[in-house]
Tab-separated table of C-alpha atoms and ligand atoms in Angstrom:
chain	number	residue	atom	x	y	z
A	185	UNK	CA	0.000	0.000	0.000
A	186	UNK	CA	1.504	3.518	-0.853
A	187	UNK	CA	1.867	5.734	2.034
A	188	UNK	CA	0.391	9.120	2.545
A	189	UNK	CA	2.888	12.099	1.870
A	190	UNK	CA	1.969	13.573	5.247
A	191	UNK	CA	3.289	10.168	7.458
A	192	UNK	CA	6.113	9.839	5.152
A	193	UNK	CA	6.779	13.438	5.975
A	194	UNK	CA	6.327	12.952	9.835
A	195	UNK	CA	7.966	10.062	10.592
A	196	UNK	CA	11.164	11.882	8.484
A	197	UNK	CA	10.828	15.114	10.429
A	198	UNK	CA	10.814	13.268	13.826
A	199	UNK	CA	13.505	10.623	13.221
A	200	UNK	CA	15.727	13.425	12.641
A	201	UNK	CA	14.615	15.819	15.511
A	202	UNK	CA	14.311	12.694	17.989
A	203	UNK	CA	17.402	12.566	20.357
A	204	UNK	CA	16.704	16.748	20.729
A	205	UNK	CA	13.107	16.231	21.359
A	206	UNK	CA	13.722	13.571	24.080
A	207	UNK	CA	16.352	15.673	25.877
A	208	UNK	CA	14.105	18.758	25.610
A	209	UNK	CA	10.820	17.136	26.738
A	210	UNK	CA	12.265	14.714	29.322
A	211	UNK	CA	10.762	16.490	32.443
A	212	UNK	CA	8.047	18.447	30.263
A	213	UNK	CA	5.323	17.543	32.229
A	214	UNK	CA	6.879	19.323	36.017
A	215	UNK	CA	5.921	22.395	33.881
A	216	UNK	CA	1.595	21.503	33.016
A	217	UNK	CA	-0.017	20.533	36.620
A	218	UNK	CA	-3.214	20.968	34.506
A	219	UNK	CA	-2.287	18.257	32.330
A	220	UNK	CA	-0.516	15.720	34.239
A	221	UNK	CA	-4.345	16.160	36.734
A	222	UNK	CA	-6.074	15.514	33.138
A	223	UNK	CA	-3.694	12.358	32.788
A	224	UNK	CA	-4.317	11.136	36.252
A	225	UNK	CA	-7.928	12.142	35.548
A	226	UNK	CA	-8.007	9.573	32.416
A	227	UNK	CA	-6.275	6.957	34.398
A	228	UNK	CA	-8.501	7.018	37.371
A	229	UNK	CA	-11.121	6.427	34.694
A	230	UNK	CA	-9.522	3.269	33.150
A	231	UNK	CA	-8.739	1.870	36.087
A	232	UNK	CA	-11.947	2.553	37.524
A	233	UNK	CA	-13.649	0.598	34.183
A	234	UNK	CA	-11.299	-2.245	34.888
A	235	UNK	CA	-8.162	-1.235	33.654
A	236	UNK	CA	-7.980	-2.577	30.577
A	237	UNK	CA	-4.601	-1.678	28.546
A	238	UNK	CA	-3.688	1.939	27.067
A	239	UNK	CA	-2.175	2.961	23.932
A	240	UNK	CA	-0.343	6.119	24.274
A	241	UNK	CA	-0.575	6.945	20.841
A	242	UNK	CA	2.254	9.033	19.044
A	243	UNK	CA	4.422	8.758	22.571
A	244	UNK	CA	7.325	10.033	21.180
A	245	UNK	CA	10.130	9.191	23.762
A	246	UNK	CA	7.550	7.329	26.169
A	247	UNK	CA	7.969	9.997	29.038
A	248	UNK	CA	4.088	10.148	29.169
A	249	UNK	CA	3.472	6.243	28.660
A	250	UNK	CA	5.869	5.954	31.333
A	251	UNK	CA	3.949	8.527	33.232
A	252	UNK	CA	0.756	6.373	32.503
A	253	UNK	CA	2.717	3.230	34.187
A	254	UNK	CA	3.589	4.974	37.406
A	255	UNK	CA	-0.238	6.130	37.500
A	256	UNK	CA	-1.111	1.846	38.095
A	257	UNK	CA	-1.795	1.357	34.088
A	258	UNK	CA	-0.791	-1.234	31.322
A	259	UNK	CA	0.169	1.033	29.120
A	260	UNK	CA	2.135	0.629	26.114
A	261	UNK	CA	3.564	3.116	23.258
A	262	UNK	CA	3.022	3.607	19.370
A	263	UNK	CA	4.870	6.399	17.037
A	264	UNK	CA	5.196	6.643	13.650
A	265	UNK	CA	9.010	7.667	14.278
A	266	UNK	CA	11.173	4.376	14.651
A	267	UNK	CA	13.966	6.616	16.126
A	268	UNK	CA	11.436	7.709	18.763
A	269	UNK	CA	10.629	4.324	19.866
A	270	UNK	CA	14.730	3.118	19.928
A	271	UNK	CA	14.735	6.278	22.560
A	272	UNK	CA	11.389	5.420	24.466
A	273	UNK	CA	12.749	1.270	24.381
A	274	UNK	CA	15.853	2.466	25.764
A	275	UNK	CA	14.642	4.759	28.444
A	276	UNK	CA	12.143	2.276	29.643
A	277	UNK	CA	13.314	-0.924	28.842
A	278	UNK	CA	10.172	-2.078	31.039
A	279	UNK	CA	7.657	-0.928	28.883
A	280	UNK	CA	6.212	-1.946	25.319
A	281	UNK	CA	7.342	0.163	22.495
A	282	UNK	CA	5.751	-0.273	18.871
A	283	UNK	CA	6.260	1.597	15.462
A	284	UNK	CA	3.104	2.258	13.839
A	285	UNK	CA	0.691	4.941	12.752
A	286	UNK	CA	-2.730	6.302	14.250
A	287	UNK	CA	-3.984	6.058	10.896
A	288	UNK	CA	-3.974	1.798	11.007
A	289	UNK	CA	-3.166	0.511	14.694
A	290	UNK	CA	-2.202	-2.774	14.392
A	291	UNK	CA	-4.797	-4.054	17.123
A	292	UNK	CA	-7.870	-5.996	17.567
A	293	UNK	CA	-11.412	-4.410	18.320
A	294	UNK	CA	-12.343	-2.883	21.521
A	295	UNK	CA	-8.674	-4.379	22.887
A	296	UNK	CA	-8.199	-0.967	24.399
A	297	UNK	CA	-9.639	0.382	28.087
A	298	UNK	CA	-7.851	3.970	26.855
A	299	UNK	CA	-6.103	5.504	24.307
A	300	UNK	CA	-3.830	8.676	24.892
A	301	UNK	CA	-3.180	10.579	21.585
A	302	UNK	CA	-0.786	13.588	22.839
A	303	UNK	CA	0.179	16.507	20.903
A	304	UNK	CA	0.270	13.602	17.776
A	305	UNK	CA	-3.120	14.264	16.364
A	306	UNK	CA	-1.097	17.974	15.361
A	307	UNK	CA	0.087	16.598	11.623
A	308	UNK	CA	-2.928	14.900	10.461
A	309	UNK	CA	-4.644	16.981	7.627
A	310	UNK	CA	-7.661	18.081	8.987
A	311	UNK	CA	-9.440	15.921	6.059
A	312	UNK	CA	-8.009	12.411	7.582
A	313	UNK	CA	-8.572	13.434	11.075
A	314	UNK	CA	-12.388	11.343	10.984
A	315	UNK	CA	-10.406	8.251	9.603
A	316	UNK	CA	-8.150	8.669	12.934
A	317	UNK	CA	-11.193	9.371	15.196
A	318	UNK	CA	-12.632	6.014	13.676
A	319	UNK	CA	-9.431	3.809	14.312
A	320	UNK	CA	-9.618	4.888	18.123
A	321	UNK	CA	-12.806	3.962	18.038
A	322	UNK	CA	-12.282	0.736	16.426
A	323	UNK	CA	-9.588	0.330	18.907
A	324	UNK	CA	-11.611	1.070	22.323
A	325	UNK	CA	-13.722	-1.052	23.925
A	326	UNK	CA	-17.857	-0.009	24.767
A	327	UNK	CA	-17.217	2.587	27.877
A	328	UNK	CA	-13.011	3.179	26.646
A	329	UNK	CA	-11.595	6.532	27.223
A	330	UNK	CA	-9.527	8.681	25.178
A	331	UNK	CA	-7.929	11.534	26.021
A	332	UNK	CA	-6.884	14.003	23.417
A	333	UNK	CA	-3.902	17.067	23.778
A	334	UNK	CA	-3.691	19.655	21.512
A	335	UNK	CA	-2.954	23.712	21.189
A	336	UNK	CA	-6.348	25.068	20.790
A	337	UNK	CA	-7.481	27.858	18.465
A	338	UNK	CA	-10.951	29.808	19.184
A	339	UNK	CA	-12.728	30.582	15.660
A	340	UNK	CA	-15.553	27.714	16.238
A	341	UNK	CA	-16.113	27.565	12.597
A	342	UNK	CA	-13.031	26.077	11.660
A	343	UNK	CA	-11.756	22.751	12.276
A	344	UNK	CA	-8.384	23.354	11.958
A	345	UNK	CA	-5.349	26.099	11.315
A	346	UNK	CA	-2.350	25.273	10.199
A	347	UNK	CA	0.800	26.453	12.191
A	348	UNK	CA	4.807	26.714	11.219
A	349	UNK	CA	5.330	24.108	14.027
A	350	UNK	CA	9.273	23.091	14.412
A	351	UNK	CA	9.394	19.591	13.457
A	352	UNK	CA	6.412	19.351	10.542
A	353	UNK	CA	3.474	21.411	9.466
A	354	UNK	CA	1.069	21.177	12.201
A	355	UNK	CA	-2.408	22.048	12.914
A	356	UNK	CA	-4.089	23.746	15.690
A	357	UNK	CA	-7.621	22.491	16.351
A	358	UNK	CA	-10.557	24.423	17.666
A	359	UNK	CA	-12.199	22.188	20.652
A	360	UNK	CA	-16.016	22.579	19.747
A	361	UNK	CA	-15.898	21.284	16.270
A	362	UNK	CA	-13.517	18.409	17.294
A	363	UNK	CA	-15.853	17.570	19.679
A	364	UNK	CA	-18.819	17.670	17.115
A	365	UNK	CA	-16.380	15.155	14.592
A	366	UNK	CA	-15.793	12.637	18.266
A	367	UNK	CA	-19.140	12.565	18.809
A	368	UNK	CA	-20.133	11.786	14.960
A	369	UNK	CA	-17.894	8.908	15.500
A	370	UNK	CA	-19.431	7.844	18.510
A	371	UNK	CA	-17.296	9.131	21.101
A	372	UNK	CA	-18.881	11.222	23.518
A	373	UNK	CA	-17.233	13.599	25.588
A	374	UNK	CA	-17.016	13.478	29.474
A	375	UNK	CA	-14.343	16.415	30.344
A	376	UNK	CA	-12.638	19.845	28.433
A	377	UNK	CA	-10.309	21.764	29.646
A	378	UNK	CA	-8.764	24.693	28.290
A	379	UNK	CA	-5.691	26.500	29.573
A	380	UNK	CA	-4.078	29.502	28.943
A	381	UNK	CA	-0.064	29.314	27.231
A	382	UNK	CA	2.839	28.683	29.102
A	383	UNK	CA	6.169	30.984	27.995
A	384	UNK	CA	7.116	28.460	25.540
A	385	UNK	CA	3.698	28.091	24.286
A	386	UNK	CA	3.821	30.303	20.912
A	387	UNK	CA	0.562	32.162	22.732
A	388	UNK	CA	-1.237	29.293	21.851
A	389	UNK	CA	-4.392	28.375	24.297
A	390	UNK	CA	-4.025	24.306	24.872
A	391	UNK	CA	-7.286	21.713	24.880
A	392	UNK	CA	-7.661	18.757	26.790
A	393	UNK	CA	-10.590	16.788	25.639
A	394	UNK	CA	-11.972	13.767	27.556
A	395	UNK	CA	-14.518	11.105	25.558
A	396	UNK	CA	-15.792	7.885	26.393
A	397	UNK	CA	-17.007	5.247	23.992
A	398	UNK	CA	-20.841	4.714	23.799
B	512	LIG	C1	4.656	16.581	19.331
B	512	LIG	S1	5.163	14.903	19.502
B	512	LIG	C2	4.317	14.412	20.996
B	512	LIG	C3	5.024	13.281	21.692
B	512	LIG	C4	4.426	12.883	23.041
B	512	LIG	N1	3.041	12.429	22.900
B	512	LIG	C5	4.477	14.016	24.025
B	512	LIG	O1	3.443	14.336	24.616
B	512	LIG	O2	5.580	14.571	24.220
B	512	LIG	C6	4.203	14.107	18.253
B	512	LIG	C7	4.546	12.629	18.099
B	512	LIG	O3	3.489	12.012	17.376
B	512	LIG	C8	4.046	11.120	16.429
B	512	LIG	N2	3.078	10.966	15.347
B	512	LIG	C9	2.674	11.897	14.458
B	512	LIG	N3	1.787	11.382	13.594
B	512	LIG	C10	1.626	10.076	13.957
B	512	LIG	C11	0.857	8.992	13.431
B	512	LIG	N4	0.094	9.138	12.343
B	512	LIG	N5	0.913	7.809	14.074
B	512	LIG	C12	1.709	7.625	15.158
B	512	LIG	N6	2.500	8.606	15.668
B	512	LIG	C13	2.442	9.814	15.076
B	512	LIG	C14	5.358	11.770	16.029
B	512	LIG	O4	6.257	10.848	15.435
B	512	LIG	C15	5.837	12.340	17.353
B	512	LIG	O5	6.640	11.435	18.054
């Protein structure tokens, strides 16, 4: 199967910015108590549906799936980036590291209690973003969680703005109408939340979004 210009272009752009990225994003999370309570938020929630195993979907260097595993969860890691997943292996030589794209998981139905997509739902083209909204989906079981991360904008009528991000073109998403395409999908939301930039945040508001399979 040919692959889409935009993973091919991805998976390039973070194989080469990969060692960087790890050493700049190792301790990330000290920084966001608003979204390491959204991530112990989300894992409360799996556990509390009977834990069932997480994908932390585009992980990068598995800080946050590692996060996920001190928080009591099976979680495991995907990217796109094979670099990023020799970093996350090595870091946590513990946890489960795959290569692989949002855009075809390589899992069974419902095998998921939670998925975790990160800042990695930023380089989809806003026209491919349903086909990644179905695969969690497909992915969760009835009652899964997933929790989504990404820097917000505020025009409601448009899904998505594109941004000179560092890595790859990226896309900032505006939370009511990606809440409108979850729901379509049949992932209704439980929790949003909304927080104003940190320094290193390009002025950018960031969205949490919290949805539960029907
Ligand atoms: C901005 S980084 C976020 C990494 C990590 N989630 C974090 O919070 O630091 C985006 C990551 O998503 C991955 N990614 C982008 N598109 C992807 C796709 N289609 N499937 C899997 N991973 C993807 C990239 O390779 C990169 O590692």
């Amino acid at each position: 199967m040919i692959e889409p210009d935009f993973l091919h272009t991805t998976r390039t752009a973070y194989d080469s910015v990969a060692v960087q990225y790890a050493e700049l994003f190792a301790n990330a999370l000290d920084d966001y108590p608003l979204d390491r309570a959204m991530l112990s938020a989300f894992a409360d929630l799996v556990r509390a549906d009977g834990a069932g195993t997480v994908a932390d979907v585009g992980c990068g260097p598995g800080h946050v799936t590692a996060l996920l595993h001190r928080l009591g969860l099976t979680a495991f890691g995907v990217d796109l980036s094979a670099e990023m997943i020799a970093i996350a292996r090595a870091a946590h030589p513990e946890l489960r590291f795959d290569v692989g794209s949002m855009t075809a998981l390589a899992l069974e139905d419902g095998e998921l209690g939670g998925v975790l997509a990160r800042y990695s739902i930023i380089h989809t083209p806003p026209e491919r973003l349903p086909e990644v909204f179905a695969e969690f989906h497909r992915v969760l079981v009835p009652g899964g969680h997933l929790l989504l991360a990404f820097p917000a904008h505020d025009k409601p009528s448009e899904l998505a703005e594109a941004f000179d991000h560092k890595v790859a073109l990226a896309y900032r998403w505006s939370p009511d109408p990606v809440a409108e395409l979850l729901r379509e999908t049949g992932l209704l939301q439980v929790a949003r939340m909304v927080r104003e930039p940190e320094e290193n945040e390009r002025a950018f508001q960031q969205a949490h979004l919290l949805v539960r399979k029907a």
